[in-house]
Structure formats: structure tokens, C-alpha cells
Amino acid sequence: MARHELLDNVVHKDLRVDTRFGAGLGDPAGLVPVWPTEFAELQREYPIFLQKGEGESEYHAVALLGFDASENLFLDGDRWNANYLPGAVVRGPFSIGFRDPVPGGSLEPEPVVHVDMEHPRVARDGEGVAVFMPKGGHSPYLDHVITVLKGIHDGVAAARAMFATLDRLGLLQPVDLDVRFDEARGARVTGLYGIDRDRLAALEAGQLHALHRDGLLEGVYLMLASLYNMRRLIAEKQRRLRAQDGAGAAA
Amino acid sequence: MAASPARVREIRGSRPDQLPLPELLAGGEPVVLRGLVDGWSLVQAGRDSARAAMDHLLEHYNGRPLPYSWGPPETRGRPFYQDGFTRLNTEARRGTLDAVLADIAAHLDDPSPPTHYVASVPVDGVLPGLRAANDLDFAAHGVEAPPAIWIGNRVTASCHYDAPDNIACCAVGRRRFTLFPPAQVHNLYPGPLEPTPGGQAVSVVDFDAPDLARYPRFAEALAHARVAELQAGDALFIPSMWWHHVQALEPFNVLVNYWWSSMPAWIPTPMHALYHAMWAIRDRPEREKQAWREIFEYYVFGPAERAGEHLPEPARGALGPMDETMARRMRAMLIARLNR
């Protein structure tokens, strides 16, 4: 049960966060939410897809971490084998909340930092990274988290605009992954969407130019390029299956 | 309020495209600019009726929800505090201007209406195009002063000061301003620094029924008060830091105001310095405090050049004139030293 609180350097003065990886720390598996603001970093290591929840009208982006909901092929014991960590992982127990605008201030609700005090990464044992400095200042860790949250905040707006445009241009198509790991074993992942290469190639000059001008074309190609990471993910899965087989045979 | 307070000096014949800014700033006192915005289309619509003024606003409205304060009839048009001064007596709401105006319109004849107060919303953000026929020409003076709009029923903005200079234009309805020079802070009993009903600390004295047993020095403040009553089309220059208590007097009132500062953008609000001084200096022993008073007098409140002029220019650092580069250094230095 999540318990979100407005982060406060008095209330949470001793708050520490476990930034390690491994069992029991609530690391994501299967799919992790991602945002266009991090596509450039992600596409070197993670396959990026879109998803649409039951009855939802808007798409959101996800990176594939494994071939079933409990699998994370980037995670190896307490190591996360990638150079870039998705923002949804880095932010740990922190999220963006909104506060009503103060009188005379801006027109829009003001983004603020919330912390989920029931998140498994909230350290109970005095271990972990301090969120605040001893006298109440921001720790470098908190500054980093805030940067990541700002990226996500910008990414939410960017995603809405980008995916609505891609949908309108008919560039999104359902993708069902049907993967073979060896003669006997494979996996299916359904309910994903990806870029339709043929439709992209068939865009008229004006549509293509509009995509480019609005800064969306790069994201389209980053999504396409990200699919080459499937090979890497499959190889890791095969390696794990072989290791498992070996362990089974040895036992 | 026994003796009737002094009236604010008035000038006539000013025009929106010929603002007497240098004279106003040199005078340093409040001035009523009678009829300054008589020609505004919103003023003219308001002279027909409150509803005509509302319709005129809605013609320019872009539909963006805006924040406003709402209070039940018991608020009596005074956004203030609940007993205990830790909570406001109004709710912060968000809604469309259509809905707010409809609520106000529904209570135009109600002697005890709920309080509706849209305060200090940027005109360009919600009413694009309104300025075409309702504006003051600050640009002619090279001053950037985007207008803000204040819409409500009989609402009183409790006595407070603002850091920028201000020209407030009564566009619809009537408003009474009671003004006090900055030194009257000692007699006005300012309330909490937060929360505040409008972003600035307000006097906790109820001007309609001052409790002089509890706030005796308020009688002294009143001796320094100046009043001005603005009709639609009139404007008021409120110098930076002057306290002002503002009562909207009709069932529907609209004010458009322009804040501007004579300081460049890299000079921050002195409120940071005030908070810091309360934290770092206020609770020290009297002898230390008096020593710090001398230090501040020397470095801050005396002539700006004094602390640096006996030093070679390259050695002056923060003692020399504050420019954009020095402002960046000061910010970085303070952030680094404070973040502990």
C-alpha cells in the first residue's frame, strides 16, 4: 500500500534510500514505463514499445526488460547490466505531485516531490543514501533524483503530444513478439505497439516535414533503432537458459 | 476611525500612452490618476452594466482554468485567516472564468454573497487580445510590466505591501484604497509570512472594526493613512513598499494592475535576505545584533559605493557594483554555502 507524502526536510530529515539492486527492492520486471525524453539514451540498450491499457485512449511507452512479467534480463544478482538506467528505476520511491498554485503565482499547479514511505527502497536500517544533508540541505542524490523527475515531468507532456501525432498519422501498429530461444522454448509478448515502417516510408512530404519540424521524427527513428536490442535480450535469455540447464544437469 | 484621513494627491489629464512615470517615481508618494483609463473598452462596457463587463471579458477569454479564492457568505468578502491564523478562511479553487462570473452574477443582488476572488492573474495568459483596447503603454518607457487582472465581488484585500512599483487601474466597479508609508509596518501588526491570503503578509487588524485594545499602535498608523476612492476609469500609483488596504465596493469589480521594478532582473527579491537575517541574526544577543546593525549599515544601507571605493577596482568583488556576472557568483556561492 503506497503512502505518498510531500517530501520535507523536517519530516523526512533522516530518510535514506537503498539504491542497490536485487530481490525485495521492488525492481521492475517485464516492462518498465519510459518517456520520449530518455529515448536517445534507452535505444542503445533497451527495446522500446508503446502500450495502451484496457479502455485507455492514450499510448504510453515501455522498455522491455524480460519476456514475462517477472523477468528482468538486465538484472544479475545485485547488478543492473546497462550503462543507462531508466528514469522510472532511478527515481526510486520518489514521484511528482502537484500543489495548488499560490495566490498571485503561476496559473498552473506547481510540481512538487512526493515520496512513497512504503516503497521497498525506503531504507529501514539506517543504511542507504541520505536524501538530505545533515543540516537540511539537498544531498547530491536528491538533486539527481529531482533532475530525473523533471525529465519525467517533461516526458509526460512530450509523450502525449508525440503518440497522439503518430496515431493520427497511422504510424502505430500492434506488435506481437513471438520469440524462439531454442528448439523447445520460446515466449510470446502481446499487447505492444511499434512503428509501422511501411506507413512511415509512405508519408507525404508535408507530413514528414511536420514530424521533423515538431521534433518527433528523431523519436520515431530512436524507437525503430531500439528494436535491435531484442537480439541482445534474446541472447541473454539463452545464456540464462543454458546456465539453468547446466545447473540442472550437474545437480 | 475618528478624524478623516488625508486624501491621496490627484492629477488629471494623464493618458495611457503618456504615463508620467519619471514624475511618479521621483515623487515617491501615491498619486491618483483620475480618468487615466476612461477610454478602455472594458471601462465603457462596465458603465453599461456589470453583465456587459462580464460579457466583454468572456469575449476575450481563452478557456484556460484559473485559480481563485472562494469563501462562504460568512467570509464577508474578507479573505483572511480562520481563528488561530494557521489556515485561510477561503478555499483555493480552480475553474473557468465563465463559471466564476456566473456565480458572481447569480449573487449580484445578494446582500451577503459568497466571496469570489480571482487575484492577480496574468492578462495575456487568460484574456489574449484584451490589451488591444485596454492597456497602458509601459513599452514607451522601455519598461516591461505585463498586466494582471483582479476580478471579484465585494472583496477586501487586507493591508499589505508589494515590492514593485504599481499602477492599479479600476476598470469596473469602485475601489477604496487606504495607504500607509513603509515605516508604518511598526503599527500595522503584520500577520504570518505563510500562509497568506494573497502572497504577502497582511495586517491582522480588521479595518472595519479595529480592536484598539489588542492592536493599540494601529491608531498611530491611521494618523499616517491616506485614502483614495477610484471610480471605473481611474488609476492609482502605489509606490514600491507602501502598504495598501483595498476594498472593492460594488457587487462586481475588476482591477487591472501593472507591477514593475526599476531593478534589473538579476537582483532578487529582498525577501530571501529578510528570511536569512531572521534565521542568522535576529536571535543573537543584543550586543552582537547591534554590531551587525552597524555592519549592515556600512555594507548595505549606506551609500552603495562606500564599502568598495577605497579599494582598487579588481579587488572589490561583491563590494563593487552588482552586475549580472557578480549576481551569478553570489547565487552559486550562497547555494553552495547553504546546502549543508
Coordinates of C-alpha atoms in Angstrom, one line a residue:
Chain A
M1 CA 0.0 0.0 0.0
A2 CA 1.7 3.2 -1.1
R3 CA 1.8 6.1 1.3
H4 CA 2.7 9.3 -0.6
E5 CA 4.0 12.3 1.4
L6 CA 5.2 15.7 0.3
L7 CA 9.0 15.5 0.7
D8 CA 10.0 17.7 3.5
N9 CA 13.5 18.3 5.1
V10 CA 12.0 18.3 8.6
V11 CA 9.5 15.4 8.4
H12 CA 12.0 13.3 6.4
K13 CA 15.3 14.5 7.8
D14 CA 16.6 11.0 8.4
L15 CA 15.2 9.5 5.2
R16 CA 17.6 7.1 3.4
V17 CA 17.1 5.3 0.2
D18 CA 18.5 1.9 -0.7
T19 CA 19.9 2.4 -4.2
R20 CA 21.2 -1.1 -4.7
F21 CA 19.5 -3.7 -6.9
G22 CA 18.2 -7.1 -6.1
A23 CA 15.4 -9.1 -4.7
G24 CA 12.9 -7.3 -2.4
L25 CA 13.8 -3.8 -3.6
G26 CA 10.8 -3.5 -5.9
D27 CA 12.9 -3.5 -9.1
P28 CA 10.7 -3.5 -12.2
A29 CA 10.4 -6.6 -14.4
G30 CA 8.8 -7.4 -17.7
L31 CA 8.0 -3.8 -18.8
V32 CA 9.1 -0.5 -17.3
P33 CA 7.5 2.8 -18.2
V34 CA 9.7 5.2 -20.2
W35 CA 9.4 8.6 -21.7
P36 CA 10.5 10.1 -25.0
T37 CA 12.9 12.4 -23.2
E38 CA 15.0 9.4 -22.5
F39 CA 14.6 7.5 -25.8
A40 CA 18.1 8.6 -27.0
E41 CA 19.8 7.0 -24.0
L42 CA 17.4 4.0 -23.9
Q43 CA 17.7 3.0 -27.5
R44 CA 21.3 1.8 -27.2
E45 CA 20.3 -0.9 -24.7
Y46 CA 16.6 -1.4 -24.4
P47 CA 13.8 -2.3 -26.9
I48 CA 11.1 0.5 -26.7
F49 CA 7.5 -0.2 -27.4
L50 CA 4.2 1.5 -26.9
Q51 CA 1.3 0.1 -24.9
K52 CA -2.3 1.1 -24.3
G53 CA -4.1 -0.1 -21.2
E54 CA -7.6 -1.7 -21.4
G55 CA -10.1 1.1 -22.3
E56 CA -7.4 3.7 -22.4
S57 CA -7.2 6.2 -25.3
E58 CA -3.6 7.3 -24.8
Y59 CA -0.5 5.3 -25.6
H60 CA 2.5 5.2 -23.2
A61 CA 6.0 4.0 -23.8
V62 CA 7.6 1.0 -22.2
A63 CA 11.0 -0.6 -22.3
L64 CA 11.2 -4.4 -22.5
L65 CA 13.2 -5.9 -19.6
G66 CA 12.2 -9.6 -19.9
F67 CA 9.9 -12.0 -21.7
D68 CA 7.4 -12.4 -18.8
A69 CA 6.1 -10.1 -16.1
S70 CA 8.5 -11.4 -13.5
E71 CA 11.7 -11.4 -15.7
N72 CA 14.4 -8.7 -15.7
L73 CA 17.2 -9.8 -18.0
F74 CA 19.2 -6.6 -17.2
L75 CA 19.3 -7.7 -13.5
D76 CA 22.0 -10.1 -12.5
G77 CA 22.1 -10.6 -8.7
D78 CA 22.7 -7.1 -7.4
R79 CA 24.0 -5.7 -10.7
W80 CA 21.9 -3.9 -13.4
N81 CA 23.8 -4.6 -16.6
A82 CA 23.3 -1.4 -18.6
N83 CA 25.0 1.9 -18.9
Y84 CA 21.7 3.8 -18.7
L85 CA 19.1 3.2 -16.0
P86 CA 15.5 4.2 -17.0
G87 CA 14.2 7.2 -15.0
A88 CA 11.4 5.1 -13.6
V89 CA 14.1 3.0 -11.9
V90 CA 16.4 5.9 -10.8
R91 CA 13.5 7.8 -9.2
G92 CA 13.1 5.0 -6.6
P93 CA 10.4 6.0 -4.1
F94 CA 10.0 9.5 -5.4
S95 CA 7.3 10.8 -7.7
I96 CA 6.0 14.1 -8.9
G97 CA 3.0 15.6 -7.1
F98 CA 1.2 18.8 -7.7
R99 CA 0.3 21.6 -5.4
D100 CA -2.4 24.2 -6.0
P101 CA -0.9 27.4 -7.2
V102 CA -0.3 30.0 -4.5
P103 CA -2.3 33.2 -4.9
G104 CA -0.7 35.6 -7.2
G105 CA 1.7 32.9 -8.5
S106 CA 1.5 30.9 -11.7
L107 CA -1.7 29.7 -13.4
E108 CA -0.7 26.1 -13.3
P109 CA -0.4 23.7 -10.3
E110 CA 3.2 23.6 -9.1
P111 CA 5.1 20.3 -9.4
V112 CA 6.5 19.1 -6.1
V113 CA 8.4 16.0 -4.9
H114 CA 6.5 13.2 -3.2
V115 CA 7.9 10.2 -1.5
D116 CA 6.2 6.8 -1.0
M117 CA 7.2 5.9 2.5
E118 CA 6.0 2.3 1.9
H119 CA 8.3 1.8 -1.1
P120 CA 10.7 -1.1 -0.6
R121 CA 13.6 1.2 -1.3
V122 CA 12.9 3.4 1.7
A123 CA 15.7 2.1 4.0
R124 CA 14.7 1.0 7.5
D125 CA 18.1 0.0 8.8
G126 CA 19.9 3.4 8.6
E127 CA 21.7 2.1 5.5
G128 CA 21.4 3.6 2.1
V129 CA 21.9 7.0 0.7
A130 CA 20.9 10.1 2.7
V131 CA 18.2 12.3 1.0
F132 CA 19.1 15.4 3.0
M133 CA 22.4 16.7 4.2
P134 CA 22.9 16.8 8.0
K135 CA 21.6 20.4 8.3
G136 CA 18.7 20.0 5.9
G137 CA 20.2 20.8 2.5
H138 CA 19.7 18.7 -0.6
S139 CA 22.1 15.8 -0.9
P140 CA 23.7 15.2 -4.3
Y141 CA 21.5 12.1 -4.6
L142 CA 18.3 14.2 -4.1
D143 CA 19.5 16.8 -6.7
H144 CA 20.0 13.9 -9.1
V145 CA 16.5 12.4 -8.4
I146 CA 15.0 15.9 -8.9
T147 CA 16.7 16.2 -12.3
V148 CA 15.3 12.8 -13.3
L149 CA 11.8 13.7 -12.1
K150 CA 12.0 16.9 -14.1
G151 CA 12.9 14.8 -17.1
I152 CA 9.9 12.5 -16.5
H153 CA 7.6 15.5 -16.0
D154 CA 8.7 16.9 -19.4
G155 CA 8.5 13.4 -20.8
V156 CA 4.8 13.0 -19.8
A157 CA 3.8 16.1 -21.9
A158 CA 6.2 15.1 -24.7
A159 CA 4.7 11.6 -24.8
R160 CA 1.1 12.8 -25.0
A161 CA 1.9 15.0 -28.0
M162 CA 4.1 12.5 -29.8
F163 CA 2.0 9.4 -29.5
A164 CA -1.2 11.3 -30.5
T165 CA 0.5 12.6 -33.6
L166 CA 1.9 9.1 -34.5
D167 CA -1.5 7.6 -34.0
R168 CA -3.2 10.2 -36.2
L169 CA -0.7 9.5 -39.0
G170 CA -1.4 5.8 -38.7
L171 CA 2.2 5.1 -37.8
L172 CA 1.4 2.8 -34.9
Q173 CA 0.8 -0.9 -35.4
P174 CA 0.2 -3.8 -33.0
V175 CA 3.3 -5.9 -32.4
D176 CA 3.2 -9.4 -31.1
L177 CA 6.6 -10.8 -30.1
D178 CA 6.9 -14.5 -30.9
V179 CA 10.5 -15.4 -29.8
R180 CA 12.3 -18.7 -30.0
F181 CA 15.1 -19.3 -27.6
D182 CA 15.9 -22.8 -28.8
E183 CA 14.1 -25.8 -30.4
A184 CA 11.9 -26.3 -27.4
R185 CA 11.5 -23.0 -25.7
G186 CA 10.2 -19.6 -26.6
A187 CA 8.0 -16.8 -25.5
R188 CA 5.1 -14.6 -26.6
V189 CA 4.6 -11.0 -25.6
T190 CA 1.4 -9.4 -26.8
G191 CA -0.4 -6.0 -26.5
L192 CA 2.6 -3.9 -27.7
Y193 CA 2.6 -1.4 -30.4
G194 CA 5.5 -0.2 -32.6
I195 CA 6.3 2.0 -35.6
D196 CA 4.9 0.8 -38.9
R197 CA 7.9 1.1 -41.3
D198 CA 5.8 0.9 -44.4
R199 CA 3.5 3.7 -43.3
L200 CA 6.5 5.7 -42.3
A201 CA 8.0 5.3 -45.8
A202 CA 4.7 6.2 -47.4
L203 CA 4.3 9.5 -45.6
E204 CA 3.8 12.5 -47.8
A205 CA 6.5 15.2 -47.8
G206 CA 4.3 17.6 -45.8
Q207 CA 3.5 15.1 -43.1
L208 CA 7.2 14.1 -42.9
H209 CA 8.3 17.7 -42.7
A210 CA 5.8 18.4 -39.9
L211 CA 7.0 15.4 -37.9
H212 CA 10.6 16.7 -38.3
R213 CA 9.7 20.3 -37.5
D214 CA 7.9 19.2 -34.4
G215 CA 10.9 17.3 -33.2
L216 CA 9.1 13.9 -33.4
L217 CA 10.9 12.3 -36.3
E218 CA 14.0 11.6 -34.2
G219 CA 11.9 9.8 -31.6
V220 CA 10.4 7.6 -34.4
Y221 CA 13.8 6.5 -35.5
L222 CA 15.0 6.0 -32.0
M223 CA 12.1 3.7 -31.4
L224 CA 12.9 1.8 -34.6
A225 CA 16.6 1.6 -33.7
S226 CA 15.8 0.3 -30.2
L227 CA 14.4 -2.9 -31.7
Y228 CA 17.9 -4.2 -32.5
N229 CA 18.3 -4.6 -28.7
M230 CA 15.9 -7.5 -29.0
R231 CA 18.8 -9.7 -30.2
R232 CA 20.8 -8.8 -27.1
L233 CA 17.9 -9.6 -24.8
I234 CA 17.3 -12.9 -26.5
A235 CA 21.0 -13.8 -26.2
E236 CA 20.9 -13.0 -22.5
K237 CA 17.8 -15.2 -22.1
Q238 CA 19.5 -18.0 -24.0
R239 CA 22.6 -17.7 -21.8
R240 CA 20.4 -17.9 -18.7
L241 CA 18.5 -20.9 -20.0
R242 CA 21.8 -22.7 -20.8
A243 CA 23.2 -21.9 -17.3
Q244 CA 20.0 -23.2 -15.8
D245 CA 20.2 -26.4 -17.9
G246 CA 23.8 -26.8 -16.9
A247 CA 22.9 -26.4 -13.2
G248 CA 20.1 -28.9 -13.6
A249 CA 22.4 -31.4 -15.3
A250 CA 25.0 -31.0 -12.6
A251 CA 22.5 -31.5 -9.7
Chain B
M1 CA -11.7 55.9 12.7
A2 CA -12.3 59.4 14.1
A3 CA -10.6 62.1 12.1
S4 CA -11.0 61.6 8.4
P5 CA -7.7 60.6 6.9
A6 CA -5.8 62.6 4.4
R7 CA -6.6 62.2 0.7
V8 CA -4.1 61.0 -1.9
R9 CA -2.9 63.7 -4.2
E10 CA -4.6 63.6 -7.6
I11 CA -3.7 64.5 -11.1
R12 CA -5.9 64.7 -14.1
G13 CA -5.4 64.6 -17.8
S14 CA -2.9 61.6 -17.9
R15 CA -3.2 59.3 -20.9
P16 CA -2.4 55.6 -21.2
D17 CA 0.1 56.4 -23.9
Q18 CA 1.8 59.2 -21.9
L19 CA 2.4 57.8 -18.5
P20 CA 4.2 60.3 -16.2
L21 CA 6.4 57.5 -14.8
P22 CA 9.5 59.7 -14.1
E23 CA 7.4 62.2 -12.1
L24 CA 5.6 59.5 -10.2
L25 CA 8.8 57.7 -9.3
A26 CA 10.6 61.0 -8.3
G27 CA 7.6 61.9 -6.1
G28 CA 7.7 58.6 -4.3
E29 CA 4.2 59.1 -3.0
P30 CA 0.8 57.7 -4.0
V31 CA -1.0 59.6 -6.8
V32 CA -4.5 59.2 -8.2
L33 CA -4.6 59.4 -11.9
R34 CA -8.2 60.4 -12.5
G35 CA -9.7 59.1 -15.7
L36 CA -6.4 57.5 -16.9
V37 CA -8.3 54.6 -18.5
D38 CA -11.6 56.2 -19.2
G39 CA -11.1 55.1 -22.8
W40 CA -10.7 51.4 -22.1
S41 CA -13.4 49.3 -23.8
L42 CA -13.8 47.3 -20.5
V43 CA -14.5 50.5 -18.6
Q44 CA -17.1 51.5 -21.1
A45 CA -18.8 48.1 -21.0
G46 CA -18.9 48.3 -17.2
R47 CA -20.6 51.6 -17.3
D48 CA -23.5 49.9 -19.2
S49 CA -23.8 47.1 -16.6
A50 CA -21.9 44.5 -14.7
R51 CA -23.2 41.9 -17.1
A52 CA -21.9 43.9 -20.1
A53 CA -18.5 43.9 -18.5
M54 CA -18.6 40.2 -17.8
D55 CA -19.6 39.5 -21.4
H56 CA -16.8 41.7 -22.6
L57 CA -14.3 39.7 -20.6
L58 CA -15.7 36.4 -21.8
E59 CA -15.3 37.6 -25.4
H60 CA -11.5 37.6 -24.9
Y61 CA -11.3 34.5 -22.6
N62 CA -9.3 31.6 -23.9
G63 CA -10.9 29.0 -21.7
R64 CA -7.9 28.2 -19.6
P65 CA -8.9 27.3 -16.0
L66 CA -7.7 29.9 -13.5
P67 CA -7.1 29.8 -9.7
Y68 CA -9.5 31.8 -7.5
S69 CA -10.4 32.1 -3.8
W70 CA -13.9 31.1 -2.7
G71 CA -15.4 31.7 0.6
P72 CA -18.9 31.1 2.1
P73 CA -21.1 34.2 2.9
E74 CA -19.5 34.2 6.5
T75 CA -16.2 35.3 4.8
R76 CA -17.9 38.7 4.4
G77 CA -15.7 39.5 1.4
R78 CA -12.5 39.4 3.6
P79 CA -10.1 36.7 2.5
F80 CA -8.2 36.2 5.8
Y81 CA -7.5 33.6 8.4
Q82 CA -9.5 31.2 10.5
D83 CA -9.1 31.6 14.3
G84 CA -5.5 30.6 15.1
F85 CA -4.0 32.1 12.0
T86 CA -2.7 28.8 10.6
R87 CA -5.4 28.4 8.0
L88 CA -7.0 30.7 5.5
N89 CA -10.8 31.3 5.6
T90 CA -11.1 30.8 1.9
E91 CA -10.7 27.8 -0.4
A92 CA -8.2 27.7 -3.3
R93 CA -10.2 26.7 -6.3
R94 CA -9.7 26.3 -10.0
G95 CA -12.3 26.9 -12.6
T96 CA -13.3 28.6 -15.8
L97 CA -13.9 32.3 -15.9
D98 CA -17.4 31.5 -17.2
A99 CA -18.2 29.6 -14.1
V100 CA -16.8 32.2 -11.7
L101 CA -18.6 35.1 -13.5
A102 CA -21.9 33.1 -13.5
D103 CA -21.6 32.6 -9.7
I104 CA -20.9 36.2 -9.1
A105 CA -23.8 37.2 -11.5
A106 CA -26.1 34.9 -9.6
H107 CA -25.4 36.9 -6.4
L108 CA -25.3 40.4 -7.8
D109 CA -28.3 41.5 -5.7
D110 CA -27.5 39.3 -2.7
P111 CA -26.6 41.4 0.3
S112 CA -24.5 38.6 1.7
P113 CA -22.9 36.7 -1.3
P114 CA -20.2 34.1 -1.2
T115 CA -16.8 35.6 -1.8
H116 CA -15.3 35.1 -5.3
Y117 CA -11.9 36.5 -5.9
V118 CA -9.7 36.0 -9.0
A119 CA -6.5 37.6 -7.9
S120 CA -3.5 38.7 -9.9
V121 CA -3.9 36.5 -13.0
P122 CA -1.7 37.4 -16.0
V123 CA -4.0 39.1 -18.6
D124 CA -2.0 37.6 -21.5
G125 CA -2.4 34.1 -20.1
V126 CA -6.2 34.1 -20.0
L127 CA -7.6 37.1 -21.9
P128 CA -5.4 37.3 -25.0
G129 CA -6.5 40.3 -27.1
L130 CA -8.0 42.2 -24.1
R131 CA -5.0 44.5 -24.1
A132 CA -5.6 45.8 -27.6
A133 CA -8.2 48.2 -26.3
N134 CA -7.3 48.1 -22.5
D135 CA -3.6 48.8 -21.9
L136 CA -1.1 51.2 -20.6
D137 CA 2.0 52.0 -22.7
F138 CA 4.8 51.0 -20.5
A139 CA 6.8 49.9 -23.5
A140 CA 7.2 53.6 -24.5
H141 CA 9.3 53.9 -21.3
G142 CA 11.3 50.7 -22.1
V143 CA 9.6 49.0 -19.1
E144 CA 8.3 45.5 -19.2
A145 CA 5.2 45.4 -17.0
P146 CA 2.7 42.7 -18.1
P147 CA -0.7 43.4 -16.6
A148 CA -2.5 41.3 -14.1
I149 CA -6.3 41.2 -13.6
W150 CA -8.3 41.0 -10.4
I151 CA -12.0 40.0 -10.6
G152 CA -14.4 39.6 -7.8
N153 CA -17.4 40.8 -5.9
R154 CA -17.2 43.0 -2.7
V155 CA -13.8 41.7 -1.7
T156 CA -11.2 43.4 0.6
A157 CA -7.5 42.8 0.0
S158 CA -6.2 43.2 3.6
C159 CA -3.4 45.7 4.1
H160 CA -0.1 44.6 2.7
Y161 CA 2.9 45.9 0.7
D162 CA 4.4 44.7 -2.6
A163 CA 8.0 45.1 -3.6
P164 CA 7.5 46.5 -7.1
D165 CA 6.0 49.9 -8.1
N166 CA 2.4 49.6 -9.1
I167 CA -0.2 51.3 -11.2
A168 CA -3.7 49.9 -10.4
C169 CA -6.5 50.7 -12.8
C170 CA -10.1 50.4 -11.6
A171 CA -11.8 49.0 -14.7
V172 CA -15.2 48.0 -13.4
G173 CA -16.9 49.0 -10.1
R174 CA -15.3 51.1 -7.4
R175 CA -12.4 50.6 -5.1
R176 CA -11.3 52.3 -1.9
F177 CA -7.5 52.3 -1.2
T178 CA -6.1 53.1 2.3
L179 CA -2.4 53.6 2.0
F180 CA 0.4 53.9 4.6
P181 CA 4.1 54.8 4.2
P182 CA 6.5 51.9 4.6
A183 CA 7.6 53.0 8.1
Q184 CA 4.0 52.2 9.4
V185 CA 5.0 48.5 9.4
H186 CA 5.6 49.0 13.1
N187 CA 1.9 50.0 13.7
L188 CA 0.1 47.7 11.3
Y189 CA 0.6 44.3 13.0
P190 CA 1.5 42.1 10.0
G191 CA 0.3 38.5 10.2
P192 CA 2.1 35.2 9.4
L193 CA 4.6 35.1 6.5
E194 CA 2.8 32.0 5.4
P195 CA 0.2 31.1 4.6
T196 CA -1.0 34.4 3.3
P197 CA -4.3 35.3 1.6
G198 CA -2.6 36.8 -1.4
G199 CA 1.1 36.0 -1.3
Q200 CA 2.1 38.8 1.0
A201 CA 1.8 39.2 4.8
V202 CA -1.3 41.1 5.7
S203 CA -2.2 43.3 8.6
V204 CA -4.3 41.3 11.1
V205 CA -6.2 44.4 12.1
D206 CA -9.9 44.3 10.9
F207 CA -10.1 47.8 9.4
D208 CA -13.9 47.7 9.6
A209 CA -13.8 47.2 13.4
P210 CA -10.2 47.8 14.7
D211 CA -9.6 46.2 18.1
L212 CA -7.5 49.0 19.5
A213 CA -7.2 47.2 22.9
R214 CA -5.4 44.4 21.1
Y215 CA -3.7 46.5 18.5
P216 CA -3.2 49.9 20.1
R217 CA -0.5 51.2 17.7
F218 CA -3.0 50.9 14.8
A219 CA -4.3 54.3 16.0
E220 CA -0.9 55.7 15.1
A221 CA -0.9 54.1 11.7
L222 CA -4.3 55.7 11.0
A223 CA -2.8 59.1 11.7
H224 CA -0.5 58.4 8.7
A225 CA -3.1 56.9 6.4
R226 CA -4.1 58.4 3.1
V227 CA -7.2 57.3 1.2
A228 CA -8.3 57.3 -2.4
E229 CA -11.5 56.2 -3.9
L230 CA -11.3 55.1 -7.5
Q231 CA -14.3 55.1 -9.9
A232 CA -14.1 53.0 -13.0
G233 CA -11.6 54.6 -15.3
D234 CA -9.4 56.0 -12.5
A235 CA -6.0 54.7 -11.7
L236 CA -3.6 54.8 -8.7
F237 CA 0.1 54.9 -8.5
I238 CA 1.2 52.8 -5.4
P239 CA 5.0 53.3 -4.8
S240 CA 7.0 50.2 -4.1
M241 CA 6.7 49.1 -0.4
W242 CA 3.7 51.3 0.5
W243 CA 1.1 49.4 2.5
H244 CA -2.3 49.3 0.9
H245 CA -5.7 48.1 2.0
V246 CA -8.0 47.7 -0.9
Q247 CA -11.8 47.4 -0.7
A248 CA -13.9 46.6 -3.8
L249 CA -17.2 48.4 -3.2
E250 CA -19.6 47.1 -5.9
P251 CA -21.3 43.8 -6.5
F252 CA -18.9 43.3 -9.4
N253 CA -15.4 44.8 -9.6
V254 CA -12.4 44.4 -12.0
L255 CA -9.0 45.9 -11.5
V256 CA -6.0 45.6 -13.9
N257 CA -2.7 46.4 -12.5
Y258 CA 0.9 46.8 -13.7
W259 CA 3.8 46.0 -11.5
W260 CA 7.3 47.0 -12.5
S261 CA 10.7 47.2 -10.9
S262 CA 13.4 49.7 -11.5
M263 CA 15.9 46.9 -10.7
P264 CA 17.5 44.6 -13.3
A265 CA 16.3 41.0 -13.4
W266 CA 19.4 39.6 -11.7
I267 CA 18.7 41.5 -8.5
P268 CA 16.5 39.0 -6.5
T269 CA 13.7 39.8 -4.1
P270 CA 14.9 41.1 -0.7
M271 CA 12.6 38.6 1.0
H272 CA 15.4 36.0 0.8
A273 CA 17.7 38.3 2.6
L274 CA 14.9 39.0 5.2
Y275 CA 14.3 35.4 5.9
H276 CA 18.0 34.7 6.1
A277 CA 18.5 37.6 8.5
M278 CA 15.7 36.4 10.8
W279 CA 17.4 33.0 10.7
A280 CA 21.0 34.1 11.1
I281 CA 20.8 37.4 13.1
R282 CA 17.6 38.0 15.0
D283 CA 18.0 35.8 18.0
R284 CA 21.6 36.7 18.8
P285 CA 22.5 38.6 22.0
E286 CA 21.7 42.3 21.8
R287 CA 25.3 43.4 21.7
E288 CA 26.0 41.2 18.7
K289 CA 22.8 42.3 17.0
Q290 CA 23.8 46.0 17.4
A291 CA 27.2 45.2 15.9
W292 CA 25.5 43.5 12.9
R293 CA 23.3 46.5 12.6
E294 CA 26.5 48.6 12.1
I295 CA 27.9 46.1 9.6
F296 CA 24.7 46.2 7.6
E297 CA 24.5 50.0 7.8
Y298 CA 28.1 50.1 6.4
Y299 CA 27.8 47.4 3.7
V300 CA 24.1 47.6 2.7
F301 CA 22.1 50.6 3.8
G302 CA 24.7 53.3 3.4
P303 CA 25.8 54.7 0.0
A304 CA 26.3 51.8 -2.4
E305 CA 29.9 52.7 -3.2
R306 CA 31.1 53.3 0.3
A307 CA 32.4 49.8 1.1
G308 CA 34.3 49.4 -2.1
E309 CA 35.6 52.9 -3.1
H310 CA 38.9 52.8 -1.2
L311 CA 39.9 49.6 -2.9
P312 CA 41.3 49.1 -6.4
E313 CA 38.5 48.1 -8.8
P314 CA 39.7 44.5 -9.5
A315 CA 39.8 43.9 -5.7
R316 CA 36.2 44.9 -5.0
G317 CA 34.3 41.7 -5.8
A318 CA 30.9 41.9 -4.2
L319 CA 31.8 45.3 -2.8
G320 CA 31.7 46.7 -6.3
P321 CA 28.6 47.4 -8.5
M322 CA 26.4 44.3 -8.7
D323 CA 26.2 43.2 -12.4
E324 CA 24.9 40.0 -14.0
T325 CA 28.2 38.1 -13.7
M326 CA 28.5 39.0 -10.0
A327 CA 24.9 38.0 -9.4
R328 CA 25.7 34.5 -10.8
R329 CA 28.7 34.2 -8.5
M330 CA 26.6 35.3 -5.5
R331 CA 23.9 32.8 -6.3
A332 CA 26.3 29.9 -6.7
M333 CA 28.2 30.9 -3.5
L334 CA 25.1 31.1 -1.4
I335 CA 23.6 27.9 -2.7
A336 CA 26.9 26.1 -2.1
R337 CA 27.3 27.5 1.5
L338 CA 23.6 27.0 2.4
N339 CA 23.4 23.4 1.2
R340 CA 24.6 21.6 4.3

